[in-house]
Short mmCIF file of C-alpha atoms and ligand atoms in Angstrom, two decimals:
data_model
loop_
_atom_site.label_atom_id
_atom_site.label_comp_id
_atom_site.label_asym_id
_atom_site.label_seq_id
_atom_site.Cartn_x
_atom_site.Cartn_y
_atom_site.Cartn_z
CA UNK A 1 -7.55 -20.55 11.22
CA UNK A 2 -10.73 -19.49 9.73
CA UNK A 3 -14.40 -20.87 10.75
CA UNK A 4 -16.56 -20.72 7.98
CA UNK A 5 -20.18 -20.24 8.74
CA UNK A 6 -23.18 -22.02 7.04
CA UNK A 7 -24.63 -19.94 4.24
CA UNK A 8 -27.42 -16.92 6.07
CA UNK A 9 -26.27 -18.35 9.43
CA UNK A 10 -28.02 -15.93 11.58
CA UNK A 11 -26.50 -13.43 13.76
CA UNK A 12 -27.04 -15.17 17.21
CA UNK A 13 -24.90 -18.15 15.56
CA UNK A 14 -21.87 -15.94 14.79
CA UNK A 15 -21.85 -14.21 17.66
CA UNK A 16 -22.11 -17.59 20.00
CA UNK A 17 -18.89 -18.52 17.78
CA UNK A 18 -17.09 -15.34 18.66
CA UNK A 19 -17.72 -16.16 22.20
CA UNK A 20 -16.11 -19.27 21.90
CA UNK A 21 -13.02 -18.39 20.11
CA UNK A 22 -12.74 -15.47 22.80
CA UNK A 23 -13.01 -17.68 25.58
CA UNK A 24 -10.04 -19.74 24.19
CA UNK A 25 -7.77 -16.65 24.03
CA UNK A 26 -8.14 -15.75 20.22
CA UNK A 27 -8.61 -12.97 18.83
CA UNK A 28 -11.71 -12.55 16.31
CA UNK A 29 -11.35 -11.15 12.47
CA UNK A 30 -15.02 -11.10 10.60
CA UNK A 31 -14.89 -11.32 7.34
CA UNK A 32 -18.95 -11.17 6.22
CA UNK A 33 -19.20 -11.37 3.00
CA UNK A 34 -23.02 -11.25 1.03
CA UNK A 35 -24.08 -14.69 1.75
CA UNK A 36 -21.58 -16.19 4.30
CA UNK A 37 -19.42 -15.14 7.16
CA UNK A 38 -15.29 -16.61 7.86
CA UNK A 39 -14.34 -15.99 11.01
CA UNK A 40 -10.58 -15.74 11.21
CA UNK A 41 -8.84 -17.26 14.85
CA UNK A 42 -6.12 -15.05 15.45
CA UNK A 43 -3.33 -15.99 17.23
CA UNK A 44 -1.28 -18.88 18.51
CA UNK A 45 -3.34 -22.14 17.39
CA UNK A 46 -1.62 -25.16 18.29
CA UNK A 47 -2.85 -26.48 21.57
CA UNK A 48 -6.65 -25.64 20.55
CA UNK A 49 -8.58 -28.61 19.04
CA UNK A 50 -9.95 -27.99 15.65
CA UNK A 51 -13.35 -30.17 16.65
CA UNK A 52 -13.98 -27.92 18.93
CA UNK A 53 -15.18 -25.34 17.04
CA UNK A 54 -16.48 -27.61 14.02
CA UNK A 55 -19.20 -28.94 16.66
CA UNK A 56 -21.03 -24.87 17.43
CA UNK A 57 -24.06 -23.74 15.86
CA UNK A 58 -24.10 -22.33 12.04
CA UNK A 59 -20.66 -23.63 11.53
CA UNK A 60 -20.33 -25.56 7.91
CA UNK A 61 -16.12 -26.58 8.50
CA UNK A 62 -12.78 -24.84 9.53
CA UNK A 63 -9.90 -24.65 7.30
CA UNK A 64 -6.34 -24.25 8.83
CA UNK A 65 -4.43 -21.26 7.17
CA UNK A 66 -1.11 -22.50 6.05
CA UNK A 67 0.60 -18.87 5.23
CA UNK A 68 2.82 -17.43 8.23
CA UNK A 69 0.59 -14.50 7.21
CA UNK A 70 -3.26 -14.34 8.45
CA UNK A 71 -4.75 -11.14 8.57
CA UNK A 72 -3.31 -10.23 5.09
CA UNK A 73 -4.42 -13.35 3.75
CA UNK A 74 -7.13 -13.88 0.89
CA UNK A 75 -8.47 -16.63 2.90
CA UNK A 76 -9.33 -14.76 5.93
CA UNK A 77 -11.07 -11.96 3.93
CA UNK A 78 -12.04 -13.20 0.54
CA UNK A 79 -13.57 -9.48 -0.80
CA UNK A 80 -10.60 -6.80 -1.79
CA UNK A 81 -10.29 -4.23 0.65
CA UNK A 82 -11.14 -1.29 -0.40
CA UNK A 83 -8.88 1.63 0.85
CA UNK A 84 -10.60 5.24 0.84
CA UNK A 85 -8.52 7.78 -0.04
CA UNK A 86 -10.67 10.81 -0.47
CA UNK A 87 -13.33 10.29 -2.89
CA UNK A 88 -11.69 6.90 -3.94
CA UNK A 89 -11.35 3.60 -2.77
CA UNK A 90 -8.45 1.83 -3.63
CA UNK A 91 -8.54 -1.18 -5.01
CA UNK A 92 -12.20 -1.03 -6.65
CA UNK A 93 -12.76 -0.74 -10.11
CA UNK A 94 -11.04 3.06 -10.26
CA UNK A 95 -7.06 3.47 -10.50
CA UNK A 96 -5.34 5.47 -7.69
CA UNK A 97 -2.81 7.76 -9.53
CA UNK A 98 -0.13 9.00 -6.65
CA UNK A 99 2.09 11.41 -8.36
CA UNK A 100 4.46 13.89 -7.49
CA UNK A 101 8.01 14.82 -6.66
CA UNK A 102 10.58 12.53 -5.35
CA UNK A 103 11.12 15.59 -2.69
CA UNK A 104 9.27 18.31 -1.85
CA UNK A 105 12.07 20.87 -2.37
CA UNK A 106 10.71 24.55 -2.32
CA UNK A 107 7.08 26.12 -2.41
CA UNK A 108 6.77 27.01 -5.78
CA UNK A 109 8.43 23.40 -7.08
CA UNK A 110 5.50 21.61 -5.03
CA UNK A 111 2.68 23.76 -5.83
CA UNK A 112 3.28 23.91 -9.40
CA UNK A 113 3.98 20.59 -9.65
CA UNK A 114 0.85 19.59 -7.45
CA UNK A 115 -1.38 21.67 -10.05
CA UNK A 116 -0.21 19.77 -13.02
CA UNK A 117 -0.58 16.65 -11.57
CA UNK A 118 -3.66 17.18 -10.39
CA UNK A 119 -4.70 18.89 -14.19
CA UNK A 120 -3.30 15.66 -15.63
CA UNK A 121 -5.98 13.67 -13.47
CA UNK A 122 -3.96 12.30 -10.24
CA UNK A 123 -6.19 11.56 -7.49
CA UNK A 124 -3.40 12.06 -4.96
CA UNK A 125 0.11 13.87 -4.12
CA UNK A 126 3.25 12.51 -3.27
CA UNK A 127 6.09 14.05 -1.87
CA UNK A 128 9.26 13.19 0.56
CA UNK A 129 9.67 15.84 3.07
CA UNK A 130 11.93 13.08 5.39
CA UNK A 131 13.89 11.27 2.55
CA UNK A 132 15.85 8.38 2.97
CA UNK A 133 18.83 9.36 0.65
CA UNK A 134 22.18 6.82 0.34
CA UNK A 135 24.27 9.44 0.95
CA UNK A 136 24.46 11.22 4.54
CA UNK A 137 25.73 14.24 2.41
CA UNK A 138 22.59 14.47 -0.09
CA UNK A 139 19.71 16.49 0.68
CA UNK A 140 18.00 14.71 3.23
CA UNK A 141 14.32 16.69 2.80
CA UNK A 142 13.12 19.80 4.16
CA UNK A 143 11.19 18.27 7.30
CA UNK A 144 8.19 19.41 8.78
CA UNK A 145 8.49 22.84 6.98
CA UNK A 146 7.93 20.26 3.70
CA UNK A 147 4.97 18.75 5.36
CA UNK A 148 3.48 21.93 5.66
CA UNK A 149 3.91 22.93 2.25
CA UNK A 150 2.46 19.64 1.36
CA UNK A 151 -0.79 20.71 2.86
CA UNK A 152 -0.49 24.36 1.02
CA UNK A 153 -0.65 21.80 -2.13
CA UNK A 154 -3.50 20.01 -0.75
CA UNK A 155 -5.37 23.05 0.11
CA UNK A 156 -4.62 24.50 -3.23
CA UNK A 157 -5.56 21.24 -5.32
CA UNK A 158 -8.00 19.26 -2.96
CA UNK A 159 -5.31 16.17 -3.69
CA UNK A 160 -4.43 13.82 -0.53
CA UNK A 161 -1.17 13.72 0.27
CA UNK A 162 1.30 10.76 0.46
CA UNK A 163 4.36 10.85 2.65
CA UNK A 164 7.43 8.78 4.28
CA UNK A 165 8.02 8.57 7.85
CA UNK A 166 11.30 7.28 8.22
CA UNK A 167 11.22 6.75 11.91
CA UNK A 168 8.91 5.61 14.93
CA UNK A 169 9.32 9.80 16.07
CA UNK A 170 8.43 10.75 12.93
CA UNK A 171 5.23 8.82 12.97
CA UNK A 172 3.04 11.47 14.96
CA UNK A 173 3.84 14.37 13.12
CA UNK A 174 3.51 12.97 9.54
CA UNK A 175 -0.45 11.39 10.38
CA UNK A 176 -0.64 14.97 11.90
CA UNK A 177 -0.19 16.65 8.37
CA UNK A 178 -0.69 13.61 5.85
CA UNK A 179 -3.56 11.95 4.79
CA UNK A 180 -1.22 8.46 4.07
CA UNK A 181 1.80 7.33 5.34
CA UNK A 182 4.21 5.49 3.27
CA UNK A 183 7.00 3.25 4.42
CA UNK A 184 10.14 3.20 2.78
CA UNK A 185 11.69 0.27 0.80
CA UNK A 186 14.79 0.74 3.25
CA UNK A 187 12.06 0.16 6.62
CA UNK A 188 9.91 -2.20 4.96
CA UNK A 189 11.21 -4.99 8.21
CA UNK A 190 11.53 -2.08 10.69
CA UNK A 191 9.27 -3.65 12.72
CA UNK A 192 8.71 -1.08 15.96
CA UNK A 193 7.99 1.57 12.78
CA UNK A 194 5.13 -0.69 11.62
CA UNK A 195 3.65 -1.00 15.01
CA UNK A 196 3.41 2.25 15.35
CA UNK A 197 1.95 3.01 11.94
CA UNK A 198 -0.10 0.29 13.01
CA UNK A 199 -1.35 2.08 15.93
CA UNK A 200 -1.61 5.67 14.37
CA UNK A 201 -4.89 4.33 12.46
CA UNK A 202 -3.91 6.32 9.66
CA UNK A 203 -3.93 5.32 6.16
CA UNK A 204 -0.39 2.95 4.84
CA UNK A 205 1.58 3.08 1.45
CA UNK A 206 3.90 -0.28 2.46
CA UNK A 207 6.63 -0.18 -0.26
CA UNK A 208 8.29 -3.68 -0.45
CA UNK A 209 12.22 -3.94 0.61
CA UNK A 210 14.21 -3.94 -2.66
CA UNK A 211 15.67 -7.46 -0.97
CA UNK A 212 12.65 -8.38 0.14
CA UNK A 213 10.29 -11.56 -1.14
CA UNK A 214 6.51 -11.41 -1.77
CA UNK A 215 6.01 -13.20 1.67
CA UNK A 216 8.32 -10.98 3.75
CA UNK A 217 5.99 -7.98 1.86
CA UNK A 218 2.47 -9.91 3.78
CA UNK A 219 4.15 -10.59 6.99
CA UNK A 220 5.37 -6.64 7.26
CA UNK A 221 1.69 -5.78 6.38
CA UNK A 222 0.92 -8.30 9.19
CA UNK A 223 2.33 -5.86 11.62
CA UNK A 224 0.29 -3.13 10.87
CA UNK A 225 -2.69 -5.12 10.46
CA UNK A 226 -2.48 -7.14 13.91
CA UNK A 227 -2.46 -3.37 15.44
CA UNK A 228 -5.76 -2.98 14.08
CA UNK A 229 -5.08 -0.65 10.83
CA UNK A 230 -7.04 -2.38 8.26
CA UNK A 231 -5.99 0.46 5.83
CA UNK A 232 -2.98 -0.91 4.13
CA UNK A 233 -1.81 -0.37 0.60
CA UNK A 234 1.04 -2.84 -0.89
CA UNK A 235 3.52 -1.04 -3.69
CA UNK A 236 5.78 -2.64 -5.74
CA UNK A 237 8.32 -0.77 -6.44
CA UNK A 238 11.49 -2.91 -7.99
CA UNK A 239 13.77 -5.16 -6.68
CA UNK A 240 17.39 -5.43 -6.79
CA UNK A 241 18.69 -7.75 -9.33
CA UNK A 242 21.87 -8.89 -11.55
CA UNK A 243 20.83 -6.52 -14.05
CA UNK A 244 22.42 -3.10 -14.07
CA UNK A 245 20.59 -1.52 -17.02
CA UNK A 246 18.06 -0.27 -14.84
CA UNK A 247 18.11 0.93 -11.44
CA UNK A 248 16.05 -2.04 -9.90
CA UNK A 249 14.30 -4.80 -11.67
CA UNK A 250 10.32 -4.24 -10.91
CA UNK A 251 8.60 -7.49 -10.15
CA UNK A 252 5.33 -7.50 -12.74
CA UNK A 253 4.59 -11.36 -11.23
CA UNK A 254 4.41 -9.50 -7.77
CA UNK A 255 0.87 -7.65 -8.79
CA UNK A 256 -0.67 -10.86 -9.89
CA UNK A 257 0.61 -13.37 -6.78
CA UNK A 258 -0.42 -10.39 -4.52
CA UNK A 259 -4.05 -9.94 -6.05
CA UNK A 260 -4.59 -13.56 -5.43
CA UNK A 261 -2.40 -13.66 -2.11
CA UNK A 262 -3.97 -10.84 -0.04
CA UNK A 263 -7.18 -8.87 -0.32
CA UNK A 264 -4.91 -5.57 0.15
CA UNK A 265 -4.67 -3.33 -2.85
CA UNK A 266 -1.72 -3.06 -4.68
CA UNK A 267 0.16 -0.09 -6.02
CA UNK A 268 3.06 -0.18 -8.22
CA UNK A 269 6.05 2.42 -8.35
CA UNK A 270 7.67 2.21 -12.31
CA UNK A 271 10.02 5.47 -11.24
CA UNK A 272 12.05 3.48 -8.60
CA UNK A 273 11.01 0.41 -10.55
CA UNK A 274 13.30 1.55 -13.56
CA UNK A 275 15.29 4.78 -12.49
CA UNK A 276 15.25 6.16 -15.46
CA UNK A 277 12.29 8.33 -17.17
CA UNK A 278 12.65 6.69 -20.36
CA UNK A 279 11.15 3.11 -18.96
CA UNK A 280 8.52 4.71 -16.43
CA UNK A 281 5.43 4.83 -19.14
CA UNK A 282 6.23 1.22 -20.37
CA UNK A 283 6.32 -0.52 -17.21
CA UNK A 284 3.50 1.95 -15.73
CA UNK A 285 1.48 0.38 -18.66
CA UNK A 286 2.54 -3.39 -17.80
CA UNK A 287 1.61 -2.85 -13.94
CA UNK A 288 -1.90 -1.64 -15.04
CA UNK A 289 -2.04 -4.58 -17.23
CA UNK A 290 -0.89 -6.95 -14.93
CA UNK A 291 -4.07 -5.51 -12.75
CA UNK A 292 -2.31 -3.10 -10.49
CA UNK A 293 -4.71 -1.17 -8.40
CA UNK A 294 -3.17 2.25 -8.90
CA UNK A 295 0.42 3.72 -9.29
CA UNK A 296 2.87 5.85 -7.96
CA UNK A 297 4.85 8.18 -10.32
CA UNK A 298 7.63 11.02 -9.74
CA UNK A 299 6.38 13.93 -11.53
CA UNK A 300 8.91 17.39 -11.26
CA UNK A 301 7.90 20.65 -12.77
CA UNK A 302 11.83 20.97 -13.87
CA UNK A 303 13.70 17.51 -13.25
CA UNK A 304 17.29 18.51 -14.73
CA UNK A 305 16.73 20.97 -11.16
CA UNK A 306 15.58 18.01 -9.10
CA UNK A 307 17.26 17.47 -5.58
CA UNK A 308 16.72 13.55 -5.59
CA UNK A 309 15.59 10.98 -8.33
CA UNK A 310 15.39 13.99 -10.99
CA UNK A 311 16.59 11.19 -13.72
CA UNK A 312 13.70 9.43 -13.58
CA UNK A 313 10.89 11.95 -12.67
CA UNK A 314 8.48 12.35 -15.54
CA UNK A 315 7.95 16.17 -16.82
CA UNK A 316 4.19 17.48 -16.34
CA UNK A 317 3.35 16.96 -19.79
CA UNK A 318 4.90 13.44 -19.89
CA UNK A 319 2.68 12.29 -17.27
CA UNK A 320 -0.41 14.02 -18.79
CA UNK A 321 0.14 11.62 -22.10
CA UNK A 322 0.81 8.67 -19.64
CA UNK A 323 -2.43 9.09 -17.95
CA UNK A 324 -4.07 9.03 -21.51
CA UNK A 325 -2.67 6.12 -22.46
CA UNK A 326 -3.38 4.14 -18.83
CA UNK A 327 -6.98 4.80 -19.58
CA UNK A 328 -7.12 2.91 -22.74
CA UNK A 329 -5.45 0.05 -21.05
CA UNK A 330 -7.16 0.36 -17.56
CA UNK A 331 -10.24 -0.07 -20.06
CA UNK A 332 -9.01 -3.06 -21.66
CA UNK A 333 -8.40 -4.89 -18.22
CA UNK A 334 -12.01 -3.83 -16.51
CA UNK A 335 -10.87 -0.50 -14.69
CA UNK A 336 -11.46 3.29 -15.09
CA UNK A 337 -9.24 6.27 -14.57
C1 LIG B 1 10.25 7.19 -2.78
O1 LIG B 1 8.91 6.60 -2.86
O2 LIG B 1 11.14 8.69 -3.23
C2 LIG B 1 11.31 6.51 -1.92
C3 LIG B 1 12.60 6.82 -1.27
O3 LIG B 1 11.02 5.02 -2.28
P1 LIG B 1 11.56 3.42 -1.52
O4 LIG B 1 11.88 3.77 -0.72
O5 LIG B 1 10.73 2.46 -2.58
O6 LIG B 1 13.14 3.46 -2.17
MN1 LIG B 2 11.93 9.00 -5.29
#
């Protein structure tokens, strides 16, 4: 449930309610708006008398949260959460543009691509060092050597790094090098991994599972938030449907739905959403028009030589053109690049 305080409730009144809520064995989530404070009551509420909190000084009303996710919900936290990513606040007016190769493959590949995306206007560099591949015989990533190369690319360009941790035992090492830990689609419901990145305190980019509903994505985010980590960005990356013309079907609907249901920023990945280089730009633009807070795009300086996802990777020139086009779309929806 949430406890809505009266307009301009005093600090003493708020503290009084918090004390009472905690005395009942609940955790508290405070959302302080300009005029009004909302106190989230976290825990199993079934045994509690709603009236108990309504009589407290400064309380206007209590409202049950019917959704299974609480901390991720807009009711609990009406204002947009802004996730800091270097100088940028993701979820604010300026769009996050996360670009780079699917995998870190070599020093020259990552440095060349990093410089190119930086010049084109990217705000963060992506690149996998630990890769979740369908085939055990496919390139699995460079591991720690890949993380070291990403750091070199960050030193060269100033771009913060987004890279995946596939298992609990990779979280510490990835957190040591990266600015943002990516949780891939295949791991969206790996609950021990979600708990671990929640505890790491590092910013998390949580990708939607290819067979997961929006509600399941929000429940996965809830695991991370429940560990006290509020730096969570959600990522729509396409879902499995009967359609075979594209690798996945980008669920554009998910963007406005998520923006309504949650305060967390929403990033769109049209590269995995389409799986085909020819469609990436169109869907990226659609995502910005639909209200995405940012994009994650695979860019490779030589896609024909890529060790993973070359067929959906833009060349740097195409990415630069896309950034220019996005600037116009962003303006139309009151956003900036
Ligand atoms: C990726 O970002 O390269 C990736 C493996 O994505 P997903 O987990 O969405 O398939
Ligand atoms: Mn990829």
